[in-house]
Amino acid sequence: MRKLKRVFGLISLVAIVVSSMTGCGNKGKTTSGDSSSAETIKIAVAGPMTGDNAEYGIGFTNAAKMMADEWNKKGGVLGKQIKIVQYDDKNSSEEAATIAQKIVSEGDIAGVIGHFSSGVCLTAAPIYQENKLVEISPSASHPDYSLVGDYIFRNNTVISAEAAASIDIAVNDLGKKKIGIISIKTDWGTNTSKIIKELVEKLGIDGVSIVAHEEVVEGSDDYSPAITKLNQAGADVVICAGMYNLVAPVAKQYKQINPDIKVVGFSNSYSQQLIELGGLAIEGVCFPVIFFSESKDEKIKNYVSAFEKEFGNKPSALTSQAYDSVGMLLSAIEKAGSTDKEAVRNALAEVDYEGVTGQTKFDENGNVNKQFVKVTIQGGKFVKMN
Amino acid sequence: MIGQQIFNGLTLGMCYALLAVGYSLVFGILRLVNFSHGSIYAFGAHTALLLVSMNLGIVPAVLLSLVFTGLLGVLIDKTALEPLRKKNSIPIASLITTIGISNIIQNLLTVFFGSEKKAFPALFNFGVISIGNIQITWTQICICIVSLGLMLLLVLVVKKTKIGLAMRGCEQNPKAANLMGVNVNFVISFTFFLGGVSAAIAGALISGYYQIVYPNMGYMAGLKAFAAAVLGGIGSIPGALVGGLLVGVSESMAATFLGSTYRDCMAFVILIIVLIVRPNGLFGKKGITKV
């Protein structure tokens, strides 16, 4: 009994310490916010700043800061300076719900850029919708996301469009017929693989079929059991529904067994890390993207070199989509002439924005349509496919 | 296909076995499950990566990382666990401390190395051998050989050397061992050193196999290795080997017949069954009452 009491004592002590610490954190944040809210317009960037997918959240923040700087140099928006406020949701739905509550309760945030993965966005979006705060996700591609409400936008294509582009690469560009799918077991991954299957069935090209589908748990580094099964089923092209941290190891482990296998990915694997992680094995991996940093376009060239100078690496597709998202939000605020939530939403729905990820206009659901560029890896570099 | 899957499982199992040995060594002496072992393993892999990137050459880099990781084990013992032992605190306090240490190491790795997955140079990359329709890479064979060699070495250290005698003495009764002139704290630190070294070897081998390193890599692997250690009888080195292999093979069988999504739960299903049916594990000694 005494032991039990001591354990309880310990637990309650820990609880008190933790709660008092978080209390302090909150206080610090609000006081610093109050001092500057009068003359600045605040935009929240929410995403994983620590943990497994931190590079995406940090990319979002960097892009947002860069866009805000550009506007601030021109005198800001509505005569006020723009301030980017960073929120860390660790790419977890539980954290995101708390963060979203926090953002809406701040009261002076003009709009939210984020969150990162579709599942997390789907948890946070209803909170923004309920409080009528505009959210633009640079990355969510789950069909259900923008259906949450009229304040919810995305600057990314819906996954069905991208899946069609990936299948197009596998079937038409690579000329393969036996498709294997490896997908991560998340809401997004499961849904994407379902969409791929439906699309292939609908296409109905003679001889093209899905020979096997394996779901894997994200972060299990050993994919050999799944690969063995795909190989046994005779797949000659594998569509990987996952990020670079799935595509690189799958390509590596698959090529040890079958050096002729072709791997097709999605735009979220477009990251310098894919090349660093994949080495020689990811040569020839293809995927569709809506932003390509090696593009010859003058505007994109300037943006890429400015970004590289500032942060030391080339912007990924999702980072650039975040960059444009901030631009769209700011133009909407400018057009609305105030940070009134409803006015901003209405202006944003009308915005026709010429950005680095192409001409962007939201449809009635808050989705965008974009042109895909087919990219492959040759000699350790991303190049455009012919 | 089943032959291939069994071999995939055996390689994976060897990796788990290497990690499970670390749990067993520490548990054998302190009756303490060292939950920071998974993070120590991640630390070993990161140190090896850092040293490799300093152009030391892969073999010296890995050897140096073994020493550093071993020292980390000693450091953990000296700073966090020894003070608790001196105060005779309840065993659960040490257990929770190891969980805390695990978080500290993991987050420090994230701060210094970043959270993204990093590439690790391939070890023993000599190509593929085909036996019938089974394809075996040299990496897999080398992992098995190195793991077996290491376990043999550890068994020899424990059974044949003087320090091993002291370790076994401490295992049976620390107080009596102390009265016989054994420096118990030194023996415990040495055990932590060995645990750290085995974790670093596992880290280097596994990272060389999958060619991926990241701060959270030790979390799942650590828990599965713990299940393997319990299955084999925690505290026993041959038990860790057999437990690791069984967990690895059953995982890859689960992936074959039930789907890849079920593989992660296999280790824990085994853990639960073992705890119900044979709590001492396959090779465990009877009469362990302390937890």
PDB file of C-alpha atoms in Angstrom, chain B:
ATOM      1  CA  MET B   1       8.175 -17.979 -51.642  1.00  0.00           C
ATOM      2  CA  ILE B   2       8.010 -19.437 -48.141  1.00  0.00           C
ATOM      3  CA  GLY B   3      11.706 -20.303 -48.182  1.00  0.00           C
ATOM      4  CA  GLN B   4      12.505 -16.760 -49.149  1.00  0.00           C
ATOM      5  CA  GLN B   5      10.251 -15.358 -46.438  1.00  0.00           C
ATOM      6  CA  ILE B   6      11.802 -17.633 -43.813  1.00  0.00           C
ATOM      7  CA  PHE B   7      15.231 -16.366 -44.752  1.00  0.00           C
ATOM      8  CA  ASN B   8      14.053 -12.750 -44.654  1.00  0.00           C
ATOM      9  CA  GLY B   9      12.675 -13.509 -41.209  1.00  0.00           C
ATOM     10  CA  LEU B  10      15.897 -15.119 -40.021  1.00  0.00           C
ATOM     11  CA  THR B  11      17.932 -12.044 -40.964  1.00  0.00           C
ATOM     12  CA  LEU B  12      15.456  -9.781 -39.231  1.00  0.00           C
ATOM     13  CA  GLY B  13      15.462 -12.154 -36.264  1.00  0.00           C
ATOM     14  CA  MET B  14      19.253 -11.956 -36.007  1.00  0.00           C
ATOM     15  CA  CYS B  15      18.942  -8.202 -35.691  1.00  0.00           C
ATOM     16  CA  TYR B  16      16.342  -8.545 -32.941  1.00  0.00           C
ATOM     17  CA  ALA B  17      18.506 -11.133 -31.224  1.00  0.00           C
ATOM     18  CA  LEU B  18      21.449  -8.713 -31.146  1.00  0.00           C
ATOM     19  CA  LEU B  19      19.247  -6.130 -29.470  1.00  0.00           C
ATOM     20  CA  ALA B  20      17.639  -8.652 -27.148  1.00  0.00           C
ATOM     21  CA  VAL B  21      21.073  -9.608 -25.836  1.00  0.00           C
ATOM     22  CA  GLY B  22      21.443  -6.062 -24.524  1.00  0.00           C
ATOM     23  CA  TYR B  23      18.212  -6.366 -22.549  1.00  0.00           C
ATOM     24  CA  SER B  24      19.248  -9.746 -21.226  1.00  0.00           C
ATOM     25  CA  LEU B  25      22.700  -8.654 -20.069  1.00  0.00           C
ATOM     26  CA  VAL B  26      21.391  -5.790 -17.975  1.00  0.00           C
ATOM     27  CA  PHE B  27      18.383  -7.691 -16.717  1.00  0.00           C
ATOM     28  CA  GLY B  28      20.578 -10.612 -15.703  1.00  0.00           C
ATOM     29  CA  ILE B  29      22.435  -8.474 -13.202  1.00  0.00           C
ATOM     30  CA  LEU B  30      20.109  -5.704 -12.118  1.00  0.00           C
ATOM     31  CA  ARG B  31      16.710  -7.329 -12.642  1.00  0.00           C
ATOM     32  CA  LEU B  32      15.972  -4.138 -14.536  1.00  0.00           C
ATOM     33  CA  VAL B  33      14.429  -3.834 -17.986  1.00  0.00           C
ATOM     34  CA  ASN B  34      16.533  -1.141 -19.605  1.00  0.00           C
ATOM     35  CA  PHE B  35      14.006   0.591 -21.851  1.00  0.00           C
ATOM     36  CA  SER B  36      16.616   3.053 -23.056  1.00  0.00           C
ATOM     37  CA  HIS B  37      18.248   0.242 -25.023  1.00  0.00           C
ATOM     38  CA  GLY B  38      16.381   1.099 -28.235  1.00  0.00           C
ATOM     39  CA  SER B  39      17.618   4.687 -28.069  1.00  0.00           C
ATOM     40  CA  ILE B  40      21.156   3.537 -27.341  1.00  0.00           C
ATOM     41  CA  TYR B  41      20.898   1.502 -30.515  1.00  0.00           C
ATOM     42  CA  ALA B  42      19.789   4.588 -32.460  1.00  0.00           C
ATOM     43  CA  PHE B  43      22.653   6.525 -30.868  1.00  0.00           C
ATOM     44  CA  GLY B  44      25.115   3.842 -32.007  1.00  0.00           C
ATOM     45  CA  ALA B  45      23.834   4.029 -35.573  1.00  0.00           C
ATOM     46  CA  HIS B  46      24.032   7.833 -35.609  1.00  0.00           C
ATOM     47  CA  THR B  47      27.532   7.909 -34.172  1.00  0.00           C
ATOM     48  CA  ALA B  48      28.653   5.428 -36.789  1.00  0.00           C
ATOM     49  CA  LEU B  49      27.078   7.597 -39.484  1.00  0.00           C
ATOM     50  CA  LEU B  50      28.734  10.729 -38.125  1.00  0.00           C
ATOM     51  CA  LEU B  51      32.148   9.070 -37.963  1.00  0.00           C
ATOM     52  CA  VAL B  52      31.745   7.594 -41.444  1.00  0.00           C
ATOM     53  CA  SER B  53      30.957  11.062 -42.789  1.00  0.00           C
ATOM     54  CA  MET B  54      34.222  12.284 -41.234  1.00  0.00           C
ATOM     55  CA  ASN B  55      36.043  10.038 -43.717  1.00  0.00           C
ATOM     56  CA  LEU B  56      37.567   7.740 -41.137  1.00  0.00           C
ATOM     57  CA  GLY B  57      36.794   4.728 -43.276  1.00  0.00           C
ATOM     58  CA  ILE B  58      33.944   2.452 -42.463  1.00  0.00           C
ATOM     59  CA  VAL B  59      35.657  -0.119 -40.248  1.00  0.00           C
ATOM     60  CA  PRO B  60      37.419   2.314 -37.861  1.00  0.00           C
ATOM     61  CA  ALA B  61      34.262   4.427 -37.781  1.00  0.00           C
ATOM     62  CA  VAL B  62      32.125   1.510 -36.696  1.00  0.00           C
ATOM     63  CA  LEU B  63      34.710   0.373 -34.138  1.00  0.00           C
ATOM     64  CA  LEU B  64      34.933   3.879 -32.661  1.00  0.00           C
ATOM     65  CA  SER B  65      31.169   4.118 -32.505  1.00  0.00           C
ATOM     66  CA  LEU B  66      31.151   0.878 -30.484  1.00  0.00           C
ATOM     67  CA  VAL B  67      33.400   2.484 -27.900  1.00  0.00           C
ATOM     68  CA  PHE B  68      31.360   5.703 -27.761  1.00  0.00           C
ATOM     69  CA  THR B  69      28.081   3.862 -27.436  1.00  0.00           C
ATOM     70  CA  GLY B  70      29.523   1.612 -24.733  1.00  0.00           C
ATOM     71  CA  LEU B  71      30.610   4.740 -22.870  1.00  0.00           C
ATOM     72  CA  LEU B  72      27.107   6.153 -23.250  1.00  0.00           C
ATOM     73  CA  GLY B  73      25.840   3.022 -21.507  1.00  0.00           C
ATOM     74  CA  VAL B  74      28.276   3.609 -18.659  1.00  0.00           C
ATOM     75  CA  LEU B  75      27.292   7.267 -18.492  1.00  0.00           C
ATOM     76  CA  ILE B  76      23.608   6.384 -18.216  1.00  0.00           C
ATOM     77  CA  ASP B  77      24.372   3.992 -15.391  1.00  0.00           C
ATOM     78  CA  LYS B  78      26.593   6.424 -13.507  1.00  0.00           C
ATOM     79  CA  THR B  79      24.405   9.510 -13.808  1.00  0.00           C
ATOM     80  CA  ALA B  80      20.905   8.110 -13.620  1.00  0.00           C
ATOM     81  CA  LEU B  81      20.795   4.601 -12.215  1.00  0.00           C
ATOM     82  CA  GLU B  82      23.615   4.407  -9.674  1.00  0.00           C
ATOM     83  CA  PRO B  83      22.208   7.260  -7.536  1.00  0.00           C
ATOM     84  CA  LEU B  84      18.897   5.421  -7.429  1.00  0.00           C
ATOM     85  CA  ARG B  85      20.609   2.187  -6.351  1.00  0.00           C
ATOM     86  CA  LYS B  86      22.463   4.013  -3.603  1.00  0.00           C
ATOM     87  CA  LYS B  87      19.194   5.329  -2.220  1.00  0.00           C
ATOM     88  CA  ASN B  88      17.664   1.840  -2.383  1.00  0.00           C
ATOM     89  CA  SER B  89      14.702   3.234  -4.253  1.00  0.00           C
ATOM     90  CA  ILE B  90      11.888   1.020  -5.511  1.00  0.00           C
ATOM     91  CA  PRO B  91      12.638  -0.929  -8.734  1.00  0.00           C
ATOM     92  CA  ILE B  92       9.901   0.870 -10.692  1.00  0.00           C
ATOM     93  CA  ALA B  93      11.783   4.153 -10.238  1.00  0.00           C
ATOM     94  CA  SER B  94      14.749   2.811 -12.199  1.00  0.00           C
ATOM     95  CA  LEU B  95      12.424   1.434 -14.856  1.00  0.00           C
ATOM     96  CA  ILE B  96      10.728   4.791 -15.368  1.00  0.00           C
ATOM     97  CA  THR B  97      14.126   6.491 -15.349  1.00  0.00           C
ATOM     98  CA  THR B  98      15.239   4.352 -18.282  1.00  0.00           C
ATOM     99  CA  ILE B  99      12.126   5.389 -20.214  1.00  0.00           C
ATOM    100  CA  GLY B 100      12.985   9.023 -19.498  1.00  0.00           C
ATOM    101  CA  ILE B 101      16.567   8.510 -20.644  1.00  0.00           C
ATOM    102  CA  SER B 102      15.268   6.942 -23.810  1.00  0.00           C
ATOM    103  CA  ASN B 103      13.288  10.113 -24.561  1.00  0.00           C
ATOM    104  CA  ILE B 104      16.235  12.349 -23.756  1.00  0.00           C
ATOM    105  CA  ILE B 105      18.557  10.472 -26.111  1.00  0.00           C
ATOM    106  CA  GLN B 106      15.970  10.348 -28.874  1.00  0.00           C
ATOM    107  CA  ASN B 107      15.269  14.075 -28.696  1.00  0.00           C
ATOM    108  CA  LEU B 108      18.945  14.990 -28.515  1.00  0.00           C
ATOM    109  CA  LEU B 109      19.492  12.933 -31.658  1.00  0.00           C
ATOM    110  CA  THR B 110      16.636  14.819 -33.329  1.00  0.00           C
ATOM    111  CA  VAL B 111      18.159  18.162 -32.306  1.00  0.00           C
ATOM    112  CA  PHE B 112      21.644  17.347 -33.562  1.00  0.00           C
ATOM    113  CA  PHE B 113      20.909  15.178 -36.590  1.00  0.00           C
ATOM    114  CA  GLY B 114      17.424  16.284 -37.644  1.00  0.00           C
ATOM    115  CA  SER B 115      14.382  14.061 -37.752  1.00  0.00           C
ATOM    116  CA  GLU B 116      14.589  13.043 -41.389  1.00  0.00           C
ATOM    117  CA  LYS B 117      15.755   9.638 -42.510  1.00  0.00           C
ATOM    118  CA  LYS B 118      19.388   9.645 -43.534  1.00  0.00           C
ATOM    119  CA  ALA B 119      21.286   7.308 -45.800  1.00  0.00           C
ATOM    120  CA  PHE B 120      23.821   4.908 -44.285  1.00  0.00           C
ATOM    121  CA  PRO B 121      26.534   3.274 -46.419  1.00  0.00           C
ATOM    122  CA  ALA B 122      25.855  -0.341 -47.322  1.00  0.00           C
ATOM    123  CA  LEU B 123      27.897  -2.931 -45.441  1.00  0.00           C
ATOM    124  CA  PHE B 124      29.091  -6.233 -46.924  1.00  0.00           C
ATOM    125  CA  ASN B 125      27.549  -5.391 -50.263  1.00  0.00           C
ATOM    126  CA  PHE B 126      28.994  -8.260 -52.308  1.00  0.00           C
ATOM    127  CA  GLY B 127      25.940  -9.176 -54.345  1.00  0.00           C
ATOM    128  CA  VAL B 128      23.328 -11.896 -54.341  1.00  0.00           C
ATOM    129  CA  ILE B 129      23.461 -15.698 -54.179  1.00  0.00           C
ATOM    130  CA  SER B 130      20.610 -17.775 -55.590  1.00  0.00           C
ATOM    131  CA  ILE B 131      19.813 -21.136 -54.050  1.00  0.00           C
ATOM    132  CA  GLY B 132      16.915 -22.672 -55.969  1.00  0.00           C
ATOM    133  CA  ASN B 133      14.442 -19.841 -56.095  1.00  0.00           C
ATOM    134  CA  ILE B 134      15.669 -18.261 -52.881  1.00  0.00           C
ATOM    135  CA  GLN B 135      17.774 -15.142 -53.253  1.00  0.00           C
ATOM    136  CA  ILE B 136      20.131 -14.358 -50.418  1.00  0.00           C
ATOM    137  CA  THR B 137      22.234 -11.236 -50.292  1.00  0.00           C
ATOM    138  CA  TRP B 138      25.714 -11.277 -48.817  1.00  0.00           C
ATOM    139  CA  THR B 139      24.606  -8.591 -46.410  1.00  0.00           C
ATOM    140  CA  GLN B 140      22.107 -11.013 -44.902  1.00  0.00           C
ATOM    141  CA  ILE B 141      24.689 -13.764 -44.574  1.00  0.00           C
ATOM    142  CA  CYS B 142      27.230 -11.431 -42.981  1.00  0.00           C
ATOM    143  CA  ILE B 143      24.647 -10.142 -40.502  1.00  0.00           C
ATOM    144  CA  CYS B 144      23.982 -13.726 -39.422  1.00  0.00           C
ATOM    145  CA  ILE B 145      27.682 -14.549 -39.114  1.00  0.00           C
ATOM    146  CA  VAL B 146      28.586 -11.410 -37.196  1.00  0.00           C
ATOM    147  CA  SER B 147      25.614 -11.783 -34.862  1.00  0.00           C
ATOM    148  CA  LEU B 148      26.407 -15.418 -34.117  1.00  0.00           C
ATOM    149  CA  GLY B 149      30.071 -14.572 -33.545  1.00  0.00           C
ATOM    150  CA  LEU B 150      29.160 -11.763 -31.192  1.00  0.00           C
ATOM    151  CA  MET B 151      26.842 -13.953 -29.156  1.00  0.00           C
ATOM    152  CA  LEU B 152      29.459 -16.666 -28.895  1.00  0.00           C
ATOM    153  CA  LEU B 153      31.918 -14.043 -27.683  1.00  0.00           C
ATOM    154  CA  LEU B 154      29.461 -12.755 -25.087  1.00  0.00           C
ATOM    155  CA  VAL B 155      28.771 -16.260 -23.815  1.00  0.00           C
ATOM    156  CA  LEU B 156      32.535 -16.813 -23.508  1.00  0.00           C
ATOM    157  CA  VAL B 157      32.959 -13.527 -21.631  1.00  0.00           C
ATOM    158  CA  VAL B 158      30.219 -14.424 -19.175  1.00  0.00           C
ATOM    159  CA  LYS B 159      31.216 -18.071 -18.682  1.00  0.00           C
ATOM    160  CA  LYS B 160      34.983 -18.113 -18.957  1.00  0.00           C
ATOM    161  CA  THR B 161      36.482 -14.835 -17.823  1.00  0.00           C
ATOM    162  CA  LYS B 162      37.064 -13.393 -14.406  1.00  0.00           C
ATOM    163  CA  ILE B 163      34.798 -10.433 -15.028  1.00  0.00           C
ATOM    164  CA  GLY B 164      32.169 -12.904 -16.223  1.00  0.00           C
ATOM    165  CA  LEU B 165      32.509 -14.756 -12.939  1.00  0.00           C
ATOM    166  CA  ALA B 166      31.992 -11.477 -11.108  1.00  0.00           C
ATOM    167  CA  MET B 167      28.943 -10.767 -13.275  1.00  0.00           C
ATOM    168  CA  ARG B 168      27.438 -14.123 -12.423  1.00  0.00           C
ATOM    169  CA  GLY B 169      28.242 -13.502  -8.775  1.00  0.00           C
ATOM    170  CA  CYS B 170      26.428 -10.163  -8.822  1.00  0.00           C
ATOM    171  CA  GLU B 171      23.528 -11.831 -10.577  1.00  0.00           C
ATOM    172  CA  GLN B 172      23.076 -14.331  -7.760  1.00  0.00           C
ATOM    173  CA  ASN B 173      23.581 -12.007  -4.843  1.00  0.00           C
ATOM    174  CA  PRO B 174      25.113  -8.545  -5.133  1.00  0.00           C
ATOM    175  CA  LYS B 175      25.675  -8.168  -1.420  1.00  0.00           C
ATOM    176  CA  ALA B 176      27.507 -11.458  -1.054  1.00  0.00           C
ATOM    177  CA  ALA B 177      29.538 -10.680  -4.162  1.00  0.00           C
ATOM    178  CA  ASN B 178      30.498  -7.364  -2.635  1.00  0.00           C
ATOM    179  CA  LEU B 179      31.604  -9.078   0.582  1.00  0.00           C
ATOM    180  CA  MET B 180      33.796 -11.405  -1.485  1.00  0.00           C
ATOM    181  CA  GLY B 181      35.648  -8.403  -2.858  1.00  0.00           C
ATOM    182  CA  VAL B 182      33.773  -7.882  -6.132  1.00  0.00           C
ATOM    183  CA  ASN B 183      33.409  -4.230  -7.068  1.00  0.00           C
ATOM    184  CA  VAL B 184      29.701  -4.430  -7.828  1.00  0.00           C
ATOM    185  CA  ASN B 185      29.389  -0.935  -9.287  1.00  0.00           C
ATOM    186  CA  PHE B 186      32.265  -1.614 -11.665  1.00  0.00           C
ATOM    187  CA  VAL B 187      30.679  -4.873 -12.770  1.00  0.00           C
ATOM    188  CA  ILE B 188      27.368  -3.151 -13.407  1.00  0.00           C
ATOM    189  CA  SER B 189      29.053  -0.386 -15.397  1.00  0.00           C
ATOM    190  CA  PHE B 190      30.925  -3.017 -17.386  1.00  0.00           C
ATOM    191  CA  THR B 191      27.638  -4.736 -18.140  1.00  0.00           C
ATOM    192  CA  PHE B 192      26.184  -1.478 -19.382  1.00  0.00           C
ATOM    193  CA  PHE B 193      29.284  -1.048 -21.523  1.00  0.00           C
ATOM    194  CA  LEU B 194      28.754  -4.475 -23.064  1.00  0.00           C
ATOM    195  CA  GLY B 195      25.069  -3.683 -23.578  1.00  0.00           C
ATOM    196  CA  GLY B 196      25.975  -0.438 -25.330  1.00  0.00           C
ATOM    197  CA  VAL B 197      28.534  -2.170 -27.541  1.00  0.00           C
ATOM    198  CA  SER B 198      26.063  -4.849 -28.602  1.00  0.00           C
ATOM    199  CA  ALA B 199      23.464  -2.159 -29.325  1.00  0.00           C
ATOM    200  CA  ALA B 200      25.962  -0.254 -31.456  1.00  0.00           C
ATOM    201  CA  ILE B 201      26.886  -3.403 -33.389  1.00  0.00           C
ATOM    202  CA  ALA B 202      23.201  -4.034 -33.978  1.00  0.00           C
ATOM    203  CA  GLY B 203      22.804  -0.392 -34.999  1.00  0.00           C
ATOM    204  CA  ALA B 204      25.634  -0.521 -37.510  1.00  0.00           C
ATOM    205  CA  LEU B 205      24.563  -3.880 -38.979  1.00  0.00           C
ATOM    206  CA  ILE B 206      20.885  -3.053 -39.269  1.00  0.00           C
ATOM    207  CA  SER B 207      21.565   0.412 -40.676  1.00  0.00           C
ATOM    208  CA  GLY B 208      23.998  -1.125 -43.141  1.00  0.00           C
ATOM    209  CA  TYR B 209      21.307  -3.589 -44.173  1.00  0.00           C
ATOM    210  CA  TYR B 210      18.408  -1.139 -44.627  1.00  0.00           C
ATOM    211  CA  GLN B 211      20.740   1.836 -45.268  1.00  0.00           C
ATOM    212  CA  ILE B 212      18.493   4.100 -43.243  1.00  0.00           C
ATOM    213  CA  VAL B 213      19.167   5.929 -39.991  1.00  0.00           C
ATOM    214  CA  TYR B 214      16.788   8.158 -38.017  1.00  0.00           C
ATOM    215  CA  PRO B 215      16.311   9.091 -34.350  1.00  0.00           C
ATOM    216  CA  ASN B 216      13.124   7.091 -33.812  1.00  0.00           C
ATOM    217  CA  MET B 217      14.557   3.907 -35.290  1.00  0.00           C
ATOM    218  CA  GLY B 218      15.045   2.318 -31.883  1.00  0.00           C
ATOM    219  CA  TYR B 219      11.480   2.594 -30.698  1.00  0.00           C
ATOM    220  CA  MET B 220       9.753  -0.281 -32.489  1.00  0.00           C
ATOM    221  CA  ALA B 221      12.908  -2.362 -32.828  1.00  0.00           C
ATOM    222  CA  GLY B 222      13.551  -1.966 -29.096  1.00  0.00           C
ATOM    223  CA  LEU B 223      10.071  -3.099 -28.118  1.00  0.00           C
ATOM    224  CA  LYS B 224      10.203  -6.099 -30.441  1.00  0.00           C
ATOM    225  CA  ALA B 225      13.624  -7.057 -29.142  1.00  0.00           C
ATOM    226  CA  PHE B 226      12.211  -6.832 -25.632  1.00  0.00           C
ATOM    227  CA  ALA B 227       9.484  -9.269 -26.644  1.00  0.00           C
ATOM    228  CA  ALA B 228      12.183 -11.518 -28.106  1.00  0.00           C
ATOM    229  CA  ALA B 229      14.176 -11.358 -24.869  1.00  0.00           C
ATOM    230  CA  VAL B 230      11.100 -12.298 -22.825  1.00  0.00           C
ATOM    231  CA  LEU B 231      10.294 -15.144 -25.204  1.00  0.00           C
ATOM    232  CA  GLY B 232      13.791 -16.576 -24.909  1.00  0.00           C
ATOM    233  CA  GLY B 233      13.865 -16.109 -21.152  1.00  0.00           C
ATOM    234  CA  ILE B 234      15.158 -12.709 -20.184  1.00  0.00           C
ATOM    235  CA  GLY B 235      18.627 -12.930 -18.721  1.00  0.00           C
ATOM    236  CA  SER B 236      19.763 -15.752 -20.991  1.00  0.00           C
ATOM    237  CA  ILE B 237      21.999 -15.102 -24.018  1.00  0.00           C
ATOM    238  CA  PRO B 238      21.112 -18.241 -26.036  1.00  0.00           C
ATOM    239  CA  GLY B 239      17.500 -17.475 -25.153  1.00  0.00           C
ATOM    240  CA  ALA B 240      17.858 -14.035 -26.719  1.00  0.00           C
ATOM    241  CA  LEU B 241      19.144 -15.647 -29.917  1.00  0.00           C
ATOM    242  CA  VAL B 242      16.313 -18.159 -30.160  1.00  0.00           C
ATOM    243  CA  GLY B 243      13.722 -15.572 -29.115  1.00  0.00           C
ATOM    244  CA  GLY B 244      14.954 -13.102 -31.699  1.00  0.00           C
ATOM    245  CA  LEU B 245      14.879 -15.659 -34.492  1.00  0.00           C
ATOM    246  CA  LEU B 246      11.378 -16.822 -33.539  1.00  0.00           C
ATOM    247  CA  VAL B 247      10.049 -13.272 -33.463  1.00  0.00           C
ATOM    248  CA  GLY B 248      11.713 -12.448 -36.802  1.00  0.00           C
ATOM    249  CA  VAL B 249      10.404 -15.540 -38.586  1.00  0.00           C
ATOM    250  CA  SER B 250       6.902 -15.226 -37.158  1.00  0.00           C
ATOM    251  CA  GLU B 251       6.856 -11.609 -38.271  1.00  0.00           C
ATOM    252  CA  SER B 252       7.709 -12.455 -41.816  1.00  0.00           C
ATOM    253  CA  MET B 253       5.229 -15.367 -41.787  1.00  0.00           C
ATOM    254  CA  ALA B 254       2.543 -12.979 -40.565  1.00  0.00           C
ATOM    255  CA  ALA B 255       3.422 -10.607 -43.377  1.00  0.00           C
ATOM    256  CA  THR B 256       3.105 -13.448 -45.890  1.00  0.00           C
ATOM    257  CA  PHE B 257      -0.133 -14.995 -44.753  1.00  0.00           C
ATOM    258  CA  LEU B 258      -1.982 -12.182 -42.985  1.00  0.00           C
ATOM    259  CA  GLY B 259      -0.613  -9.119 -44.784  1.00  0.00           C
ATOM    260  CA  SER B 260       2.174  -6.687 -43.993  1.00  0.00           C
ATOM    261  CA  THR B 261      -0.017  -4.654 -41.681  1.00  0.00           C
ATOM    262  CA  TYR B 262      -0.168  -7.505 -39.160  1.00  0.00           C
ATOM    263  CA  ARG B 263       3.559  -8.017 -38.851  1.00  0.00           C
ATOM    264  CA  ASP B 264       4.185  -5.463 -36.132  1.00  0.00           C
ATOM    265  CA  CYS B 265       1.645  -7.008 -33.789  1.00  0.00           C
ATOM    266  CA  MET B 266       3.241 -10.480 -33.961  1.00  0.00           C
ATOM    267  CA  ALA B 267       5.982  -9.673 -31.469  1.00  0.00           C
ATOM    268  CA  PHE B 268       3.435  -8.449 -28.965  1.00  0.00           C
ATOM    269  CA  VAL B 269       1.072 -11.357 -29.499  1.00  0.00           C
ATOM    270  CA  ILE B 270       4.031 -13.612 -28.738  1.00  0.00           C
ATOM    271  CA  LEU B 271       4.870 -11.512 -25.686  1.00  0.00           C
ATOM    272  CA  ILE B 272       1.347 -11.887 -24.288  1.00  0.00           C
ATOM    273  CA  ILE B 273       1.221 -15.636 -24.956  1.00  0.00           C
ATOM    274  CA  VAL B 274       4.608 -16.163 -23.314  1.00  0.00           C
ATOM    275  CA  LEU B 275       3.598 -14.172 -20.255  1.00  0.00           C
ATOM    276  CA  ILE B 276       0.464 -16.297 -19.870  1.00  0.00           C
ATOM    277  CA  VAL B 277       1.831 -19.734 -20.717  1.00  0.00           C
ATOM    278  CA  ARG B 278       5.466 -19.657 -19.654  1.00  0.00           C
ATOM    279  CA  PRO B 279       6.400 -16.438 -17.867  1.00  0.00           C
ATOM    280  CA  ASN B 280      10.040 -17.519 -17.480  1.00  0.00           C
ATOM    281  CA  GLY B 281      10.490 -17.836 -21.220  1.00  0.00           C
ATOM    282  CA  LEU B 282      12.033 -20.755 -23.095  1.00  0.00           C
ATOM    283  CA  PHE B 283      15.447 -20.707 -21.426  1.00  0.00           C
ATOM    284  CA  GLY B 284      14.650 -18.629 -18.359  1.00  0.00           C
ATOM    285  CA  LYS B 285      15.540 -19.616 -14.841  1.00  0.00           C
ATOM    286  CA  LYS B 286      12.793 -20.294 -12.388  1.00  0.00           C
ATOM    287  CA  GLY B 287      12.343 -18.376  -9.204  1.00  0.00           C
ATOM    288  CA  ILE B 288      12.779 -14.827 -10.465  1.00  0.00           C
ATOM    289  CA  THR B 289      10.371 -12.942  -8.287  1.00  0.00           C
ATOM    290  CA  LYS B 290      11.562  -9.366  -8.567  1.00  0.00           C
ATOM    291  CA  VAL B 291      10.314  -7.351 -11.523  1.00  0.00           C
TER     292      VAL B 291
END
